[in-house]
Structure formats: structure tokens, C-alpha cells
Short mmCIF file of C-alpha atoms and ligand atoms in Angstrom, two decimals:
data_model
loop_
_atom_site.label_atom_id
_atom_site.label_comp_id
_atom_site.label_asym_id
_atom_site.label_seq_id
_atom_site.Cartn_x
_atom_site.Cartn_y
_atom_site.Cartn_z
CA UNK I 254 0.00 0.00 0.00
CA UNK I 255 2.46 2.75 -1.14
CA UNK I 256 -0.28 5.63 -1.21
CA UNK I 257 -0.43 4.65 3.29
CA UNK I 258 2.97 6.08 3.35
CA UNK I 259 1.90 9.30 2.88
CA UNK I 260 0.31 9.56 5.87
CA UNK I 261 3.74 8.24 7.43
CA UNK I 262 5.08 10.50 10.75
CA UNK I 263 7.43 11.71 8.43
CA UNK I 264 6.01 11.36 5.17
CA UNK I 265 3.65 14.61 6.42
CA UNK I 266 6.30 16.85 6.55
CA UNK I 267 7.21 15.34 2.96
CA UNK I 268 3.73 16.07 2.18
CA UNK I 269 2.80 19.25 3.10
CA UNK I 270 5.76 20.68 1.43
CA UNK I 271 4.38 18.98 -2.15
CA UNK I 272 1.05 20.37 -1.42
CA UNK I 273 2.78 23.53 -1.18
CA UNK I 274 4.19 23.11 -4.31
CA UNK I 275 1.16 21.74 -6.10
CA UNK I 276 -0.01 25.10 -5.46
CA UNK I 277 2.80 27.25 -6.62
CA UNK I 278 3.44 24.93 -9.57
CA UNK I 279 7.45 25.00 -9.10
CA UNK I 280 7.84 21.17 -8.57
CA UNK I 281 11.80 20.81 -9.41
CA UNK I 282 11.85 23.20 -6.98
CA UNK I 283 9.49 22.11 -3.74
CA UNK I 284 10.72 18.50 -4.07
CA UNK I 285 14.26 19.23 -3.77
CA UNK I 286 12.58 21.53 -0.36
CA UNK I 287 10.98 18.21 0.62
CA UNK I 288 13.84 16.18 0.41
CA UNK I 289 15.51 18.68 2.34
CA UNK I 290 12.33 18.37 4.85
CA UNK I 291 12.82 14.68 5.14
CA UNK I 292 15.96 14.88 6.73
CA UNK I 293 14.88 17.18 9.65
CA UNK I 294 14.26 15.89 12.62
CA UNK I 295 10.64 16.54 13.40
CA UNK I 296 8.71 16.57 16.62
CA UNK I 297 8.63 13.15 17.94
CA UNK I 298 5.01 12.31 18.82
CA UNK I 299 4.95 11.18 22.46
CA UNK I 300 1.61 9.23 22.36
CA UNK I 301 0.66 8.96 18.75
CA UNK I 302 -1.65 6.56 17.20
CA UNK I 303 0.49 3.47 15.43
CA UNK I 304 0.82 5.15 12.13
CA UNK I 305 0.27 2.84 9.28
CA UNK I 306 2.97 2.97 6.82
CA UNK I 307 6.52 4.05 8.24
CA UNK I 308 9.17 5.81 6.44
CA UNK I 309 12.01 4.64 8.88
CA UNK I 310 14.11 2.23 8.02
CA UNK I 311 14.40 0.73 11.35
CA UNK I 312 12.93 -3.44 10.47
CA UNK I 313 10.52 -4.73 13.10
CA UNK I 314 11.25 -5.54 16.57
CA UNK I 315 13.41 -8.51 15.83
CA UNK I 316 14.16 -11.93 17.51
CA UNK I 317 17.59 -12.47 16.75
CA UNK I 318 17.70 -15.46 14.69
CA UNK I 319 19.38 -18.55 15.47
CA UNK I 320 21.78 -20.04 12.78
CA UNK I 321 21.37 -22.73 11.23
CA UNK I 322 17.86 -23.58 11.91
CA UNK I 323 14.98 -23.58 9.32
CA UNK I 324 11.84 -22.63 9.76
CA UNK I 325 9.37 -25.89 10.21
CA UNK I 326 6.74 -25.82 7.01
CA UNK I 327 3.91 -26.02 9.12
CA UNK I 328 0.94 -23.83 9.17
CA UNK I 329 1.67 -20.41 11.07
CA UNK I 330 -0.94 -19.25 13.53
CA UNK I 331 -1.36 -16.77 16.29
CA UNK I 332 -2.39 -17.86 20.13
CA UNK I 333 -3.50 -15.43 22.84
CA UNK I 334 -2.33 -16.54 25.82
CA UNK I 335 -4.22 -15.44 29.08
CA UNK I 336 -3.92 -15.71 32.82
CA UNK I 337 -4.23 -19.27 34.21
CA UNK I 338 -2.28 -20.92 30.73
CA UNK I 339 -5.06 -20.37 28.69
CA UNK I 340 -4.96 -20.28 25.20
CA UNK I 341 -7.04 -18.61 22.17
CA UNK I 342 -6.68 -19.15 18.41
CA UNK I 343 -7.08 -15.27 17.69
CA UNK I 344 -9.27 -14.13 14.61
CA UNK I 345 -9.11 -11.15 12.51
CA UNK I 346 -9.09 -8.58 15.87
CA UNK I 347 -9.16 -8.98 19.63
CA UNK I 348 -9.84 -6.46 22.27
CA UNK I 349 -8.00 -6.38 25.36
CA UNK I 350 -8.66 -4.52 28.18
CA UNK I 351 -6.37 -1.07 28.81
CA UNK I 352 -4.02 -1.83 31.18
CA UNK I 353 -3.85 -5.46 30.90
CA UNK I 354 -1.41 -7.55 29.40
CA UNK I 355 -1.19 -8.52 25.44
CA UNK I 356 0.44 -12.02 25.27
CA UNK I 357 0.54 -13.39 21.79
CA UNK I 358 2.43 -16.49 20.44
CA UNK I 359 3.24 -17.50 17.26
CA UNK I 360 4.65 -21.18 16.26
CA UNK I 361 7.83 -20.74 14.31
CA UNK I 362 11.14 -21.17 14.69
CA UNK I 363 12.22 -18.38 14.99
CA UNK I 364 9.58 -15.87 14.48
CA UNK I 365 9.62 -12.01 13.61
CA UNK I 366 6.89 -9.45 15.13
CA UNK I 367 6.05 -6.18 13.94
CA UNK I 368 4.42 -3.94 16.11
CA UNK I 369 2.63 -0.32 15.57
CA UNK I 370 5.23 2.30 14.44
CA UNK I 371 4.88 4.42 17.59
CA UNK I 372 5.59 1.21 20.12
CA UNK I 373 8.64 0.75 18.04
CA UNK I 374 9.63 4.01 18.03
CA UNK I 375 9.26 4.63 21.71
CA UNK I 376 10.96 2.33 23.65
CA UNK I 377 10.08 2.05 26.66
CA UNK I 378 9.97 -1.30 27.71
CA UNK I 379 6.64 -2.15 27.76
CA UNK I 380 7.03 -4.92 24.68
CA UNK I 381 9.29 -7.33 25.03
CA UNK I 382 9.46 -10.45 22.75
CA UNK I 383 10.66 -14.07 23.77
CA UNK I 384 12.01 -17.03 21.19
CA UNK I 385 11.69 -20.18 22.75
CA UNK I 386 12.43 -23.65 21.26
CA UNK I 387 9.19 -23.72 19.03
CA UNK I 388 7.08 -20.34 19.56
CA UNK I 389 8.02 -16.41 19.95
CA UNK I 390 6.05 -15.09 22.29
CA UNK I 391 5.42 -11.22 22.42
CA UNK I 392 4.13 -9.34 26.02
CA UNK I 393 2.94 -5.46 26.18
CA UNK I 394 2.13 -4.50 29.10
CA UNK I 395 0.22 -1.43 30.85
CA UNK I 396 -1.28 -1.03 27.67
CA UNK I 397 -3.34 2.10 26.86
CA UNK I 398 -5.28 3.14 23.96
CA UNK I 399 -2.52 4.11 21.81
CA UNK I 400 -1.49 0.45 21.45
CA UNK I 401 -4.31 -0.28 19.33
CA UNK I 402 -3.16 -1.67 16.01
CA UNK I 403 -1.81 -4.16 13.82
CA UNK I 404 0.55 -6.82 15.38
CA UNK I 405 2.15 -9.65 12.89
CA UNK I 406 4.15 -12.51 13.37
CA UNK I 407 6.46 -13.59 10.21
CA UNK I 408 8.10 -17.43 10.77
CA UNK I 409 11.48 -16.81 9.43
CA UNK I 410 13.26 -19.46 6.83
CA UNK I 411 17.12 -19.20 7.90
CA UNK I 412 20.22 -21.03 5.72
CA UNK I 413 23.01 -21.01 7.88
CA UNK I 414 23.03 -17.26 9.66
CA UNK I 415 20.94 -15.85 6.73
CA UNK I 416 17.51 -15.62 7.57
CA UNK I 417 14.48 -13.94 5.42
CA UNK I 418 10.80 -12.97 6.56
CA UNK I 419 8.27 -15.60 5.16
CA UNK I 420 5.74 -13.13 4.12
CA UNK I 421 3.34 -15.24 2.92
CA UNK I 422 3.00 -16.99 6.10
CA UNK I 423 2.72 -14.14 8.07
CA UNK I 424 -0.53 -13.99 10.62
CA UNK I 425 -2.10 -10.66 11.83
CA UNK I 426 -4.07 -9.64 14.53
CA UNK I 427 -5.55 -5.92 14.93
CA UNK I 428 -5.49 -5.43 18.84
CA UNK I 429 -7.85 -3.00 19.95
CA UNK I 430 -7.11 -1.59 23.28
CA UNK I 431 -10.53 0.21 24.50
CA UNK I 432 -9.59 2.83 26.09
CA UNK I 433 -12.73 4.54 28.56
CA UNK I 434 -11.15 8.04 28.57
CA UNK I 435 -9.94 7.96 24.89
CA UNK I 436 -12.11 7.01 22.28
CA UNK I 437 -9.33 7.70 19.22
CA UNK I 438 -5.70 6.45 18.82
CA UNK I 439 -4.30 9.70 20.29
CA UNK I 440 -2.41 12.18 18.23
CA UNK I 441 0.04 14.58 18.80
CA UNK I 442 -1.17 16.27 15.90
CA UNK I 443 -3.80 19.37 15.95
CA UNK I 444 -4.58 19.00 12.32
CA UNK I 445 -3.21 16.88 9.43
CA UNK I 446 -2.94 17.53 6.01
CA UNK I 447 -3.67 15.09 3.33
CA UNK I 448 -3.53 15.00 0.07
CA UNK I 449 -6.41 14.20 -2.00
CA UNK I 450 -5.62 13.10 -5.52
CA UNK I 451 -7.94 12.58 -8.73
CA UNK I 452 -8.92 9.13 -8.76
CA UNK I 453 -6.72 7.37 -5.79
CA UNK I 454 -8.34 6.63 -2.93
CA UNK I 455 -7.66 9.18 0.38
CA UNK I 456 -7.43 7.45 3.71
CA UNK I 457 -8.56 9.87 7.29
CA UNK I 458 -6.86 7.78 9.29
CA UNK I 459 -9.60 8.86 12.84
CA UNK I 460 -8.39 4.90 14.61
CA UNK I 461 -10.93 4.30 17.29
CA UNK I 462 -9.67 2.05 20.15
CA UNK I 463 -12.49 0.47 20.36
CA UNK I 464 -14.35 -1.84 17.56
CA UNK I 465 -18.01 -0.71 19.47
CA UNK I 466 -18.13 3.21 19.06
CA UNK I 467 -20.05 4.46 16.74
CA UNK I 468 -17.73 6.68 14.19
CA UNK I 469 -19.25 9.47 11.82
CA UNK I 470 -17.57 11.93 9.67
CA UNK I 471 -17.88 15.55 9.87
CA UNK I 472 -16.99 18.68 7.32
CA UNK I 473 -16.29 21.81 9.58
CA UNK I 474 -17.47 24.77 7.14
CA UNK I 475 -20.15 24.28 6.92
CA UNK I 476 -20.85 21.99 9.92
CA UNK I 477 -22.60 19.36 8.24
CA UNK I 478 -22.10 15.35 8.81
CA UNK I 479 -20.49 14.07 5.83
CA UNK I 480 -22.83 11.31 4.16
CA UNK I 481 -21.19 7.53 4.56
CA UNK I 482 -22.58 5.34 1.82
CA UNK I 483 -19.85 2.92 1.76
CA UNK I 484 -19.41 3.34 -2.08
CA UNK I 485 -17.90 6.99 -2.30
CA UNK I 486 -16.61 7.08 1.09
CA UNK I 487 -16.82 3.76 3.11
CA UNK I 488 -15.64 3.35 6.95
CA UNK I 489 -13.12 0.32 8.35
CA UNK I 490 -12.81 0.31 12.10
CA UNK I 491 -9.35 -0.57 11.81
CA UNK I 492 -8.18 1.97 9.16
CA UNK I 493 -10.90 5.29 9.26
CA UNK I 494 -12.75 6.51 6.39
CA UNK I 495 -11.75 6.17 2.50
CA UNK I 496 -12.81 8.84 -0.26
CA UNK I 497 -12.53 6.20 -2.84
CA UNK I 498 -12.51 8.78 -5.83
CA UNK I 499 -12.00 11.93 -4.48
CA UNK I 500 -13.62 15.12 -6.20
CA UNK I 501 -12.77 19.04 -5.87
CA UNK I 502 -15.31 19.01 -3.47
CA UNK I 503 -14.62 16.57 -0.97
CA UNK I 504 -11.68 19.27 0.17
CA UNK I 505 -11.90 21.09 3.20
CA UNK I 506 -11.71 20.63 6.82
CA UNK I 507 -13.39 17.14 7.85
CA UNK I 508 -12.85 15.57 11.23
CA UNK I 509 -14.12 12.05 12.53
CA UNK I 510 -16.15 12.03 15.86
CA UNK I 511 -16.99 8.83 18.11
CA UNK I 512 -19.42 8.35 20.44
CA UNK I 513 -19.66 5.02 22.95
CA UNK I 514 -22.02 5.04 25.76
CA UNK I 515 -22.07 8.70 27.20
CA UNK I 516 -19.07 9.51 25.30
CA UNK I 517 -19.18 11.53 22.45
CA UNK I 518 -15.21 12.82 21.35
CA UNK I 519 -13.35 14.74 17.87
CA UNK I 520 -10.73 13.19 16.39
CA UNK I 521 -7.73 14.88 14.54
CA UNK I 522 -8.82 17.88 12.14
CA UNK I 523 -8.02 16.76 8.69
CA UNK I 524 -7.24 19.34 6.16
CA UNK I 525 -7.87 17.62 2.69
CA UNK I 526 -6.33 19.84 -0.47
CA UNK I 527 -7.57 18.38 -3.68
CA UNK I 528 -4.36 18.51 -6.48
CA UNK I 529 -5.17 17.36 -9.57
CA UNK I 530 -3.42 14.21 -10.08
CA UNK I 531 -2.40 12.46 -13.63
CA UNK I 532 -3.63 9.03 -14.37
CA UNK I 533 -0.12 8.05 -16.00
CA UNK I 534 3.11 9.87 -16.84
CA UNK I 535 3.14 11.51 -19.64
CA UNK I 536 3.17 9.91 -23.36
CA UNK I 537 4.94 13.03 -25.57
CA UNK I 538 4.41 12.89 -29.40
CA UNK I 539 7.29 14.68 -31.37
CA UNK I 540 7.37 16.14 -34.64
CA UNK I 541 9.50 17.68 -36.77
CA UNK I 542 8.38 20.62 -39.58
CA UNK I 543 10.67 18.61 -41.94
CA UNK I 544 13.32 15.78 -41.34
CA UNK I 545 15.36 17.30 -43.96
CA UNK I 546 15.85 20.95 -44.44
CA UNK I 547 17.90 23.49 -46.15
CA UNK I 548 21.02 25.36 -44.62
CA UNK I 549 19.24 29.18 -43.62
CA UNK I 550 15.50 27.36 -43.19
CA UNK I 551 13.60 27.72 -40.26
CA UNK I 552 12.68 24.31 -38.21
CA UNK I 553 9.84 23.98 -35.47
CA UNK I 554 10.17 20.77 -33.74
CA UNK I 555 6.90 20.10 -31.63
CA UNK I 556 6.29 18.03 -28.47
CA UNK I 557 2.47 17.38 -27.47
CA UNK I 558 1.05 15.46 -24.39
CA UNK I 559 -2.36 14.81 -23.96
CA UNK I 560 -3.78 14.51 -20.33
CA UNK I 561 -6.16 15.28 -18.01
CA UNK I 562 -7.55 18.68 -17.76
CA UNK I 563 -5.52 21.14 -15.12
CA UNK I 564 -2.66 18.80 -14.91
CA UNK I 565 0.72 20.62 -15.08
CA UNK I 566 3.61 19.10 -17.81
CA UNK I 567 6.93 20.38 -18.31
CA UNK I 568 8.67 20.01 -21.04
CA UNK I 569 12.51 19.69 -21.38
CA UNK I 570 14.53 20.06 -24.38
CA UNK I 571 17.87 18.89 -25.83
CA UNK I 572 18.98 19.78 -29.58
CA UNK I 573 22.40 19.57 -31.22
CA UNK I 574 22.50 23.80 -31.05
CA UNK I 575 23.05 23.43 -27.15
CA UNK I 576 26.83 22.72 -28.00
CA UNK I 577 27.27 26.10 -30.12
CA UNK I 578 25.16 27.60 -27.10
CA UNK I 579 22.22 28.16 -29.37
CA UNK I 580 19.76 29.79 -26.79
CA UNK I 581 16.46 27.96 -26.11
CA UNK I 582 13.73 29.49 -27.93
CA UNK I 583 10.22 27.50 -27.32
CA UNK I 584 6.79 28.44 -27.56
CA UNK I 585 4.30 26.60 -24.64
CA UNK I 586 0.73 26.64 -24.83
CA UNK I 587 -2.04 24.19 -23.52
CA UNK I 588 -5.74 23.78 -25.45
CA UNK I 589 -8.58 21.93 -24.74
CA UNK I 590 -9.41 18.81 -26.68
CA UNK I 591 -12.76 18.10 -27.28
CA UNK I 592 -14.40 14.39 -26.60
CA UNK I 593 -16.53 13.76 -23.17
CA UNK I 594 -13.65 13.68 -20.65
CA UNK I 595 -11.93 16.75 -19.37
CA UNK I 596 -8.84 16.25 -21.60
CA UNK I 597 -6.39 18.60 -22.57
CA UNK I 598 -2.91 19.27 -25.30
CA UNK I 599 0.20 20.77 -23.42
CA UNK I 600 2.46 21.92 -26.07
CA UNK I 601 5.98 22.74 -26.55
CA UNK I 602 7.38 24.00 -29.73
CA UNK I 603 11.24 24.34 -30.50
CA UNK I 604 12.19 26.92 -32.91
CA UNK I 605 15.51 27.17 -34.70
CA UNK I 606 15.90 29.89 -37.41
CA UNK I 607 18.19 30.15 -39.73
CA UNK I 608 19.51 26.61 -39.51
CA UNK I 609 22.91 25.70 -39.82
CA UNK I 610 25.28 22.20 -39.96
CA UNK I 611 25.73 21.87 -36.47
CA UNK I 612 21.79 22.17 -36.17
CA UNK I 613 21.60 18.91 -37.70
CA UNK I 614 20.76 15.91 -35.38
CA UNK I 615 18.68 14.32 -32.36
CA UNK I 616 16.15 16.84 -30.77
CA UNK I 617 14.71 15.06 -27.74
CA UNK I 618 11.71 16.36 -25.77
CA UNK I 619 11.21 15.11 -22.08
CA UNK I 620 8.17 15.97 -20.71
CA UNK I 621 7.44 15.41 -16.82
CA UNK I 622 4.34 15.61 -14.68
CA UNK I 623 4.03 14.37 -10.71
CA UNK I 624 3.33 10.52 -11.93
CA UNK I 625 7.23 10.50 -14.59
CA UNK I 626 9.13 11.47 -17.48
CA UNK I 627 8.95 10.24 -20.85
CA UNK I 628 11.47 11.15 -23.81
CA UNK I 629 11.02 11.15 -27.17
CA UNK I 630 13.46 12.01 -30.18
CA UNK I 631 13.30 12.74 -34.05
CA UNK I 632 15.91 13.35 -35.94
CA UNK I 633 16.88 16.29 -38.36
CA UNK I 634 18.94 16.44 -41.23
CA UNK I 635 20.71 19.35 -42.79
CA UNK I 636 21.54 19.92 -46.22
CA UNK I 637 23.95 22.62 -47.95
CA UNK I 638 22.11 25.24 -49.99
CA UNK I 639 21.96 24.10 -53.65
CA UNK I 640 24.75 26.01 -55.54
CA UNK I 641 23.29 27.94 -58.24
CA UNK I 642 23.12 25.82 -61.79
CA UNK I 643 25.71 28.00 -64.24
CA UNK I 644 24.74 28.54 -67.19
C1 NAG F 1393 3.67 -1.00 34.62
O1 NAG F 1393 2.94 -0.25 35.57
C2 NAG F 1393 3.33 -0.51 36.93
C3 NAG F 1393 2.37 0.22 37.84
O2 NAG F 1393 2.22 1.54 37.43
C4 NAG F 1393 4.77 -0.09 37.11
O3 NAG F 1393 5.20 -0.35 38.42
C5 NAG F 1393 5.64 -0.86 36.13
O4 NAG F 1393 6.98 -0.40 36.22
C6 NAG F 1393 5.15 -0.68 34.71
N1 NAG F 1393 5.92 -1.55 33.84
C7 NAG F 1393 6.55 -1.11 32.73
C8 NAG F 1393 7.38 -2.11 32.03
O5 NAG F 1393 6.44 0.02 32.28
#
């Protein structure tokens, strides 16, 4: 799930500069600035909600694997172990009381556990994991809302002291961890912004910590409750609401809010900026005024995408003048193509007067917009002026 990352701890800093830029239209320019952003430290959330999707590299908690071992083929699976030595085959989620102790095990030899990004992050030595001769066992304890989340177990397949996740064996429980004072996965976040983008799917991550309360979503101007057919925008108690195709106006300031017995709480504000997203990178179509042309002729060389409507390309240019320092000389323009969708033809045209030898050659085009590049050449021949026939 690449588009999750976005929503990363530090993927937000990432993307609120490229919504910046989205706006300003100088992306070379912003995503060098975001880069930049990535590598400041940000403020380290003390009790954030388990953010899906991290941008660290740190791997999951690990069990240090012991050599020469390999994994038994059996079938993985995920045990809950409670007070007294008893056992439970977990399902798809659990709930465990706040405060109490999670205690899963997982049958592998050994076994790998990732936990939600903020209980790795924070170390605090609450979670502590266990390999014993057949099982891992992992054990959080004092647990409090903020634990709620996804917790795996991969078996690992080791060859001598090289070992490798078995993804495809990997079991998953969501924990929830209801919480009476705190009906959302805290955040140390007043508002988030998020990026909503033609046709992908936008996630409001508002995680409730407990599968019972009721969850509705809200759009602050105006204050209206934000209809939740589960086509166009569909709720998942373990992941929040998804705008399945977003639209110009599902922007604006929306926020989740929870109610569970008397309790009735806000999540998160979530600023959603609609940007106006290609489908594809772009597919340039080049064309020369002539392949073959006369020294002193003129030559337009043009380079047309067609894309969605309000969907910025640039266009880059190389030509066999650049050597001689011929100066860039380009005409841009954008028109509307007709048809039923909202399409449109972003144009570049090179022009190169009075042509000379060294004009002849490969004139490549590049044109970029936020999904790639794509280059395409033609190629241009030169030919001396015919000498004048004597009579
Ligand atoms: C869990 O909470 C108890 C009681 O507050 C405390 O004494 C103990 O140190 C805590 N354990 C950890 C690992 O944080």
C-alpha cells in the first residue's frame, strides 16, 4: 500500500511541502525543499496513534535469529495466551482490556513481530518479545489506547546465519485496546494535512480504540455530517474513512467524531487539499516541420502530451545547437481537446531559425508531470544550400 505512506510521521512533513508546491506549480523546486524536509528531525510524537505505513528504516522488533535452523513448514498461527495458561486461536481482531497484558504467540522457529510504528519508536519497555524452542512469544504490558493496532508474526526461513521474513506466512491480529477516557488512537497532531488526488483513494486515518463506538464523519465549514454510503466514502474500524474517488469538493476541513455510551469525542482535524493528479506519466508525441531541411531554413520541432484537464507538464529540451550555445527558444501553450472527458494538449514547440550544420541531429523532448518522465526524439537532417546551376 504505497499511497499509506503518505500519511507516514514523516512522510507529512514530505507532504505538506508537495502540497505547497502543487499550489505554486514549481515542482523541481518544492521537491528538492521536501527532500531537504525529510531529513529534519521533526517533533517526535509522544503518544501517537500506530501510524500505518513508516518511512524509517528501522525493520521490526526482531528476535535475533538462530543459525542454522529452518523454519518448520507447518501452518503459522497466532495464540493469545491469558492468565491461568489459557490459550485462544485469535481471529481477525481482539480487544484487550487497557491496562492489561497482550500475550501473543506464534509457532515458528524463529519468528519475527512487527508492532505499531509508535511502540517501536518509543521504547520504553513495555514490549518485550521471547524465542523459545518452538514459539516467539510477544508481552505489552500497561497497555493504553494508543497500542491499538496491527501486530504480525512472520516465521522466518534461515540457511546457515541468513535468515528472510516468510511473508506469505505471516498472521495478523488488529489489537484494539478500548480505552474509557480515549475514544481515538491519540495524536500529537492538531490537524493533518492530506492529500487528496484525482482518482486514488484518500485514507482519514480517525483509529478508534475500540471496535463498538459508533464513528461518523464531519466537514467543519459548513458543519454538516459528511454522508457515509460505503461506495464513495466507506468506513473500516481498523483503518478510518476512505474517499474512494476523491472530487474538488470533498476538500476542506473534515474531522471524525466517536461516540460510545455517554461519550461523544473529535478526532484529529483533517485538512484535505484536492491537487489534480495524472492518471499516467506523460506519453509526448514529437514532430518535426521537416526531417530534412535546407542550410538558412527555419525548423519547429513540436512536443504534445495529452492529459487530463488542469494537470501541469513540463517540457525539457535537448537539440544539437546546445553545444554552439544556441539559446532555447520554445513556444508553450495548452488547449482543450474536445471528446466527453476533461482532456487537454500541453504543447511545446522548439524553434531554430536560420539553420545551420551543427543544427543537424537528435532533438529530444522530455516531458514530466508528478506521476514520470517520458522522452522522445526525431531526428533532423541538414543539407547545404543548392549552388546555383551556371549557365
Ligand atoms: C507498569 O505499571 C506498573 C504500575 O504503574 C509499574 O510499576 C511498572 O513499572 C510498569 N511496567 C513497565 C514495564 O512500564
Amino acid at each position: 500500500m504505497p499511497l499509506v505512506n503518505l500519511f507516514g510521521s514523516k512522510g507529512r512533513l514530505v507532504l505538506s511541502a508537495l502540497l505547497f508546491c502543487a499550489v505554486i506549480f514549481e515542482l523541481a523546486h518544492c521537491q528538492k525543499e521536501a527532500q531537504e524536509q525529510r531529513t529534519t528531525p521533526g517533533r517526535k510524537p509522544k503518544s501517537s496513534k500506530p501510524k500505518l505505513g513508516k518511512s524509517t528504516n528501522k525493520g521490526p522488533r526482531a528476535v535475533t535469529a538462530k543459525p542454522k535452523i529452518k523454519a518448520t513448514s507447518a501452518q503459522t498461527f497466532l495464540t493469545q495466551v491469558f492468565k491461568k495458561g489459557k490459550f485462544k486461536k485469535v481471529g481477525e481482531t481482539i480487544s484487550v482490556q487497557t491496562g492489561d497484558t497482550l500475550e501473543l504467540r506464534c509457532r515458528g522457529k524463529p519468528v519475527q513481530w512487527s508492532v505499531p510504528t509508535y511502540l517501536e519508536e518509543d521504547d520504553d519497555g513495555r514490549l518485550r518479545t521471547v524465542q523459545h524452542e518452538r514459539y516467539g512469544v510477544l508481552t505489552l504490558v500497561n497497555t493504553t489506547g494508543a497500542d491499538t493496532g496491527e501486530y504480525s508474526c512472520y516465521p522466518m526461513y534461515c540457511e546457515d546465519t541468513d535468515c528472510r521474513k516468510e511473508y506469505d506466512k505471516a498472521v495478523k491480529v488488529f489489537v484494539f485496546f478500548p480505552d474509557p477516557q480515549e475514544l481515538f488512537v491519540p495524536s500529537s497532531d492538531y490537524y493533518e494535512a492530506i492529500q487528496l488526488r484525482t482518482n486514488w483513494p484518500t485514507l482519514l486515518p480517525c483509529q478508534v480504540t475500540s471496535p463498538e463506538a459508533k464513528v461518523t464523519l464531519h466537514r467543519e465549514f459548513p458543519l454538516v455530517e459528511v454522508a457515509v454510503d460505503g461506495t464513495e466514502i466507506s468506513f473500516n474500524v481498523k483503518r478510518g474513512f476512505t474517499i474512494h474517488r476523491p472530487r474538488p469538493y470533498h476538500a476542506g476541513a473534515l474531522y471524525c467524531v466517536a461516540s460510545l455510551g455517554n461519550l461523544r469525542q473529535s478526532s484529529t482535524k483533517y485538512m484535505l487539499i484536492y491537487v489534480n493528479y495524472p492518471m499516467a506519466p506523460p506519453a509526448p508525441v514529437i514532430q518535426a516541420s521537416s526531417g530534412s531541411l535546407t542550410v538558412g531554413g527555419d525548423l519547429r520541432v513540436s512536443c504534445s502530451v495529452v492529459g487530463e484537464q488542469d494537470v501541469l507538464v513540463e517540457f525539457n529540451w535537448e537539440y544539437p545547437g546546445q553545444r554552439i550555445g544556441r539559446p532555447l527558444n520554445t513556444q508553450e501553450s495548452i488547449t482543450p481537446v474536445g471528446g466527453g472527458a476533461a482532456r487537454q494538449q500541453s504543447q511545446s514547440v522548439l524553434l531554430v531559425e536560420e539553420v545551420r550544420d551543427v543544427d543537424q541531429g537528435t532533438y529530444t523532448c522530455t516531458a514530466h508531470n508528478l506521476l514520470g518522465d517520458k522522452s522522445v526524439s526525431t531526428t533532423v537532417t541538414v543539407v547545404p544550400k543548392a549552388k546555383p546551376k551556371k549557365p
